[in-house]
XYZ file of C-alpha atoms in Angstrom:
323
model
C -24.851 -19.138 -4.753
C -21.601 -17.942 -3.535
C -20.297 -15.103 -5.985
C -16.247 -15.491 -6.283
C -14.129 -11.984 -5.393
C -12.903 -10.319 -8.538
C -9.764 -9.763 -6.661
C -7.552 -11.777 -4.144
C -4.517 -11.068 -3.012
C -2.147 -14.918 -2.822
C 1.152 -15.066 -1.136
C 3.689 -17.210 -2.816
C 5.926 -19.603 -1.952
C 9.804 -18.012 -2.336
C 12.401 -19.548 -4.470
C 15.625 -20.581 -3.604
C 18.069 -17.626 -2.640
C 21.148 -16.908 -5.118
C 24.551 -17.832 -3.540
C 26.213 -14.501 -2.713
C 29.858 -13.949 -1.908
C 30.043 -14.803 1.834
C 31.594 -10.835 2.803
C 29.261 -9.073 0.595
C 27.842 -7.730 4.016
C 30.990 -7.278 5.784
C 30.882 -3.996 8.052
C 26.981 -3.399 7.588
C 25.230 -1.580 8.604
C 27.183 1.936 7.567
C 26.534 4.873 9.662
C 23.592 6.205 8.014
C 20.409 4.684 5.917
C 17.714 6.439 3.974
C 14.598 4.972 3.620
C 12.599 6.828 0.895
C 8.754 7.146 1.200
C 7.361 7.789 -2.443
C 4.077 9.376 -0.800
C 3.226 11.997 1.738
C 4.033 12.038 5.808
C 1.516 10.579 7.510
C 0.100 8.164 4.857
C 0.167 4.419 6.112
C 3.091 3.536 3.960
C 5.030 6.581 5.923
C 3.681 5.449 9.470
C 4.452 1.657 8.998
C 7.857 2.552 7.513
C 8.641 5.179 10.707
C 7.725 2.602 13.219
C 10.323 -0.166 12.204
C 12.774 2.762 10.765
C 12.932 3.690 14.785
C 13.362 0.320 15.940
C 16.254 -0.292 13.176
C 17.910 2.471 14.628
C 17.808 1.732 17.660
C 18.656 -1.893 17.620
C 21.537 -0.806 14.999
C 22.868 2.167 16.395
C 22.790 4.095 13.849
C 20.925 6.809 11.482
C 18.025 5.838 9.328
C 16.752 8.461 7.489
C 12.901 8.545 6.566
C 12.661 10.819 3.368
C 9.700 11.599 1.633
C 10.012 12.301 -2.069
C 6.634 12.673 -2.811
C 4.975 13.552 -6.859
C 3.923 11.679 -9.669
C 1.881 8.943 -7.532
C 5.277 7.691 -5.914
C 7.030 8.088 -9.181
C 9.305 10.515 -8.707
C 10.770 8.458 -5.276
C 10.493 5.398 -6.988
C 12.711 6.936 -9.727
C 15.075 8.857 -7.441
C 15.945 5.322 -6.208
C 16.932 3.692 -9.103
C 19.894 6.091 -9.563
C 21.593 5.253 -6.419
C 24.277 3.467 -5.780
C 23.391 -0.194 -4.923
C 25.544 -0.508 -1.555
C 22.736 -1.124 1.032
C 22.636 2.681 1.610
C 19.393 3.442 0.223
C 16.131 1.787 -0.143
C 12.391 2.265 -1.200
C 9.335 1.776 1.342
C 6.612 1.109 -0.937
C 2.868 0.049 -0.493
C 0.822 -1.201 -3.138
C 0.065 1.380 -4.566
C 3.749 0.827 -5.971
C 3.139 -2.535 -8.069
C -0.746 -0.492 -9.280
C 0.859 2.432 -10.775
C 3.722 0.016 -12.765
C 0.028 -2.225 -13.726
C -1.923 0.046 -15.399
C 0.955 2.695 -16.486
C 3.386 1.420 -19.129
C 5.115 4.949 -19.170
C 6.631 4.895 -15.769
C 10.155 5.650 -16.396
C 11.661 2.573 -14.860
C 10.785 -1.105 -14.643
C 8.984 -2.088 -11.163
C 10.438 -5.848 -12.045
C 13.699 -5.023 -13.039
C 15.320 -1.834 -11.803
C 14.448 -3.113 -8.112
C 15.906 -5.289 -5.561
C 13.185 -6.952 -3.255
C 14.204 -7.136 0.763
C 10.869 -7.903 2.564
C 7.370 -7.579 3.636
C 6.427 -5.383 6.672
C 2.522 -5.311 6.984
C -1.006 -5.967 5.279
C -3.823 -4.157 6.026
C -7.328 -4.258 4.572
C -8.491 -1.340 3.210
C -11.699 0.639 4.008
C -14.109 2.374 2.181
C -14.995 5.762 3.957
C -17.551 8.774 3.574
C -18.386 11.617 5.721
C -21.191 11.107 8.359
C -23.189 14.148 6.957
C -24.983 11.343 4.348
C -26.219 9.309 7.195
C -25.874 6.184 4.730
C -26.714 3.102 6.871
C -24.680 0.786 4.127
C -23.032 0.259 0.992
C -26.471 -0.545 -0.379
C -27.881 3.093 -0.077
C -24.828 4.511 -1.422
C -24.777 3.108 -4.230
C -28.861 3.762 -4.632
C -27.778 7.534 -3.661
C -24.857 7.632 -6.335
C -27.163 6.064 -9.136
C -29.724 8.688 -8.674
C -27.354 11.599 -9.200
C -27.752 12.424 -13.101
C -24.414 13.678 -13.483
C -22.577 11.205 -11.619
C -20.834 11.242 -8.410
C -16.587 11.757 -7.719
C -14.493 9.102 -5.810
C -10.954 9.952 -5.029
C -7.985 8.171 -4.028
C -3.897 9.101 -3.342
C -3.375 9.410 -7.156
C -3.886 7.955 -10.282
C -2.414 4.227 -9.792
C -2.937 4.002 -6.321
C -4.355 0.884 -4.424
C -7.121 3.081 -2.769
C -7.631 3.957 -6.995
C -8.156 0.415 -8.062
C -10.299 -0.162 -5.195
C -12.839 2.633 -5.496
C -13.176 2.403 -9.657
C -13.570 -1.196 -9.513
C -16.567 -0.783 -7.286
C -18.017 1.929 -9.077
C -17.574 -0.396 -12.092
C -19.056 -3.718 -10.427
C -21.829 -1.455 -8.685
C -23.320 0.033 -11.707
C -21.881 3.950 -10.710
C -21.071 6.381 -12.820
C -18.074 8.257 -11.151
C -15.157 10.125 -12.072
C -11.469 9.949 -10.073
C -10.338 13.130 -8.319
C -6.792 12.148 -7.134
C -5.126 14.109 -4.567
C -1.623 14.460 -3.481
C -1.699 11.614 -1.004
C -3.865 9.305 1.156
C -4.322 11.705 4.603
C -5.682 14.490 1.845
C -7.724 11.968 -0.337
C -9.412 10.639 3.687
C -10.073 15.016 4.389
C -11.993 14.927 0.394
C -14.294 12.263 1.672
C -14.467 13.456 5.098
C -15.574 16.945 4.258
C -18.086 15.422 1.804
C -16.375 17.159 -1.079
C -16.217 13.527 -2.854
C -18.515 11.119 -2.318
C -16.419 8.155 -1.099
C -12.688 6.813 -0.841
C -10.705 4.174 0.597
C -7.311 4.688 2.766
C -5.835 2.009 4.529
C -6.092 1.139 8.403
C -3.500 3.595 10.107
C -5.801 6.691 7.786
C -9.203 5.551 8.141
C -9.537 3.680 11.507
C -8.438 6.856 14.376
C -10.635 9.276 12.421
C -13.622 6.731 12.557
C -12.993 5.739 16.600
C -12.875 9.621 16.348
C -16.383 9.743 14.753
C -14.897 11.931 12.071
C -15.740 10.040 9.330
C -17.891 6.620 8.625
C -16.450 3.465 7.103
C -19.223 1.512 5.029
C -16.957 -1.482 4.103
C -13.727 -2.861 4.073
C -12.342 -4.792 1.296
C -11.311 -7.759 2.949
C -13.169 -9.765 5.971
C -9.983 -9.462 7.756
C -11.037 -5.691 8.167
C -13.723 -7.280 11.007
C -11.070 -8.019 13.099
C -9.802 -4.501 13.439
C -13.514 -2.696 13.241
C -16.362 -5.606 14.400
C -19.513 -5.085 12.738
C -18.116 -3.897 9.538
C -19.095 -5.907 6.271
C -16.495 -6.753 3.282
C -17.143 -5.240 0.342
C -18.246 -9.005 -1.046
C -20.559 -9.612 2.460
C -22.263 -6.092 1.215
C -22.948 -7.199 -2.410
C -20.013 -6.004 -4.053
C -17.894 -8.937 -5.304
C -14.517 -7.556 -4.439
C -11.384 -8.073 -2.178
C -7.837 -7.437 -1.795
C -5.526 -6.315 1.123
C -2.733 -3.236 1.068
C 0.455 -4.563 1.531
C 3.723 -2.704 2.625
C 6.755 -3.195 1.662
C 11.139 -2.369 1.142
C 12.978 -2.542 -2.150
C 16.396 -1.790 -2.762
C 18.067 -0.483 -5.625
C 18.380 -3.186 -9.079
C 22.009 -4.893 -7.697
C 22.332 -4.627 -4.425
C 24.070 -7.321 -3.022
C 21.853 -10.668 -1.572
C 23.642 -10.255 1.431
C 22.596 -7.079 2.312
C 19.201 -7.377 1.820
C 18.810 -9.968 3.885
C 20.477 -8.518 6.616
C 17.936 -6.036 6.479
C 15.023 -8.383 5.617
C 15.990 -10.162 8.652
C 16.233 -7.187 11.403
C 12.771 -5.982 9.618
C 11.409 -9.594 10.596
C 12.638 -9.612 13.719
C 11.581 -5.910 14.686
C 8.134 -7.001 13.108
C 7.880 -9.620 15.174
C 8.185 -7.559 18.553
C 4.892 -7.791 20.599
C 4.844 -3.872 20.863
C 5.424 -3.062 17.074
C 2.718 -5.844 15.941
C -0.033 -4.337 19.167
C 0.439 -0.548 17.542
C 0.524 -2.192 14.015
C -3.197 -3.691 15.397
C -4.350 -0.664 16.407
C -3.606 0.910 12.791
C -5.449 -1.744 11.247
C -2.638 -3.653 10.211
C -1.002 -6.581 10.902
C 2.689 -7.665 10.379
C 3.956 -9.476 7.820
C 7.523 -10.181 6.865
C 9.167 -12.579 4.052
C 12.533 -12.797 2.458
C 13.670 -11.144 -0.596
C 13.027 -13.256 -2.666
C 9.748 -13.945 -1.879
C 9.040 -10.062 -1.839
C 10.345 -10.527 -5.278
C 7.850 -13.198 -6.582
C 4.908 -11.985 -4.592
C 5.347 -8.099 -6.337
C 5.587 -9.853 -10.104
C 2.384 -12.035 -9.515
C 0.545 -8.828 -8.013
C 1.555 -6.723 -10.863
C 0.200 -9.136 -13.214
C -2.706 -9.916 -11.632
C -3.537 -6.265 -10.788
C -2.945 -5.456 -15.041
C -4.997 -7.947 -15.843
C -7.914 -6.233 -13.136
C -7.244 -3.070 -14.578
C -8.050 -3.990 -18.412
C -11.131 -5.752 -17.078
C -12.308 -1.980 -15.267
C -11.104 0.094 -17.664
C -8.707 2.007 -15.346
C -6.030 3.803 -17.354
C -3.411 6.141 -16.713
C -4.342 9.949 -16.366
C-alpha cells in the first residue's frame, strides 16, 4: 500500500494580470536597486538571490544592492520592507521559510498576504536532511532507532523558529515517533556547522548548504525530502522512499513592497525569467541543488497564499508553534 506524503508542494495556475497604467514603468530601471535578504550571507536564499542580482546588473547597467537584514527568522527584513516606498526601488528575496514563519506565527508584525507585492519565482530546491559522519548511520532507519533509544531525547535544529528546514525536521520527528527539541540558530550555514559538528543530532538546509559540504565529505545526507533530490545526489532516498511519509521542496522567491506598481514588477519578473533561463545560471543553479523556476507576479502571488495555508494547516497537525 502506497502511503500518501503529508506534504506536497502544488504550483498554481496564475490569474489574470490587473490592467496598469501603460507608463507606470517609464524610465525603469533607476540607478540603483536593493534587494534585501531577510537571512544570513551565504544561506541558499542569499546565494540564489546574488547569482541573478549579478546578472540584473549587468544586463541593466546598473547597481543592485544585496543587503542582508538578518534577526527575528527574516522578520526584521521582511518588516524593514514594508516601510519603503513602493517605486520599484526596493524588494524582498525570500525563501520559504518566509510564507512558514507568517503560518505558524500570528504575531509577525505585518501581513505576508497583504503588505507584499509578488514579482516572481527564481528556484526550487529539495531539501536534505544532514548529520555528521561521526554516527556512521547507514539510513534514516537507524537514526531514528538511535534517537528513540536516547532517554532524554535528542535536539534537531534548523535557521530559526519558522523556518522551512524547521517544519521539515519537527514534522519528522513527529511522524517518526522522536522525541526532540528545536535548537534554532541564526541562519542555515550555522544550523548545517550544529549538525556537522555533531552538536545536534540532525538538520535540513537546502541544496546550495548541504550538497558542497557532502561532495566535500564533511557531512552525510540521509534523505532528501523530495525524489527530485535524486537527481542532484543519485542514490539518495526521499524521506517517503525511507519510511517517513513526507515531502515538500524550498522555493525562492522576490516580493516587492504592498503597491508597487504592476508594471514594475513585471519588468523585473521578466528580466528574472529571462536571466533564469540562461544555460550558465540554471548549470550553477544544478550544481547547488536547485533548479530554476520563474512565474509572473501574480502567480507568485497565488502560489505564496495556497502555501501559507497549506503549511498552517501542517503546522496545527505537528504541533509546531511559535517560540
Amino acid at each position: 500500500m502506497t502511503t500518501k506524503p503529508l506534504f506536497a508542494l502544488l504550483f498554481l495556475a496564475a490569474p489574470p494580470a490587473l490592467a496598469q497604467a501603460p507608463d507606470a514603468a517609464a524610465g525603469y530601471p533607476p540607478p540603483q536597486i536593493r534587494i534585501v535578504v531577510p537571512f544570513t550571507a551565504g544561506g541558499g536564499t542569499d546565494v540564489i538571490t546574488r547569482l541573478v542580482a549579478t546578472r540584473l546588473a549587468e544586463t541593466w547597467k546598473n547597481t543592485v544592492l544585496v543587503d542582508n537584514r538578518v534577526g527575528a527568522g527574516g522578520v526584521v527584513g521582511s518588516q524593514w520592507v514594508t516601510t519603503q516606498k513602493p517605486d520599484g526601488r526596493t524588494f524582498l528575496a525570500v525563501a520559504s521559510a518566509f510564507a512558514v514563519r507568517a503560518a505558524i506565527d500570528r504575531s509577525v508584525p505585518y501581513d505576508a498576504t497583504r503588505d507584499f507585492s509578488g514579482v516572481g519565482q527564481m528556484a526550487i530546491s529539495p531539501s536534505f536532511m544532514v548529520v555528521s559522519t561521526s554516527h556512521g548511520f547507514g539510513s534514516l532507519k537507524e537514526l531514528i532507532a538511535f534517537a528513540k533509544k536516547q532517554p532524554q531525547g535528542v535536539f534537531y535544529t534548523s535557521a530559526g523558529v519558522g523556518s522551512t528546514a524547521h517544519l521539515h525536521a519537527a514534522a519528522v520527528a513527529h511522524l517518526a515517533g522522536i522525541k526532540a527539541e528545536h535548537a534554532p540558530q541564526r541562519g542555515t550555514p550555522e544550523a548545517v556547522v550544529e549538525a556537522m559538528t555533531g552538536r545536534v543530532l540532525y538538520a535540513f538546509a537546502p541544496g546550495p548548504n548541504a550538497i558542497p559540504l557532502a561532495r566535500a565529505g564533511k557531512l552525510q545526507i540521509l534523505a532528501t525530502t523530495s525524489p527530485a533530490g535524486a537527481r542532484f545526489l543519485p542514490g539518495i532516498p526521499s524521506l517517503a522512499q525511507a519510511g517517513v511519509p513526507y515531502e515538500g521542496d524550498d522555493w525562492f522567491g522576490v516580493f516587492a513592497p504592498a503597491a508597487t506598481p504592476l508594471a514594475i514588477r513585471e519588468r523585473l519578473s521578466k528580466e528574472m525569467a529571462r536571466i533564469l533561463a540562461e544555460p550558465g545560471i540554471r548549470e550553477r543553479l544544478n550544481s547547488l541543488g536547485a533548479e530554476a523556476a520563474s512565474s509572473p507576479p501574480a502567480r507568485f502571488e497565488a502560489f505564496s497564499r495556497d502555501y501559507i495555508a497549506r503549511t498552517r494547516k501542517l503546522a496545527d497537525a505537528i504541533g509546531i508553534k511559535a517560540q
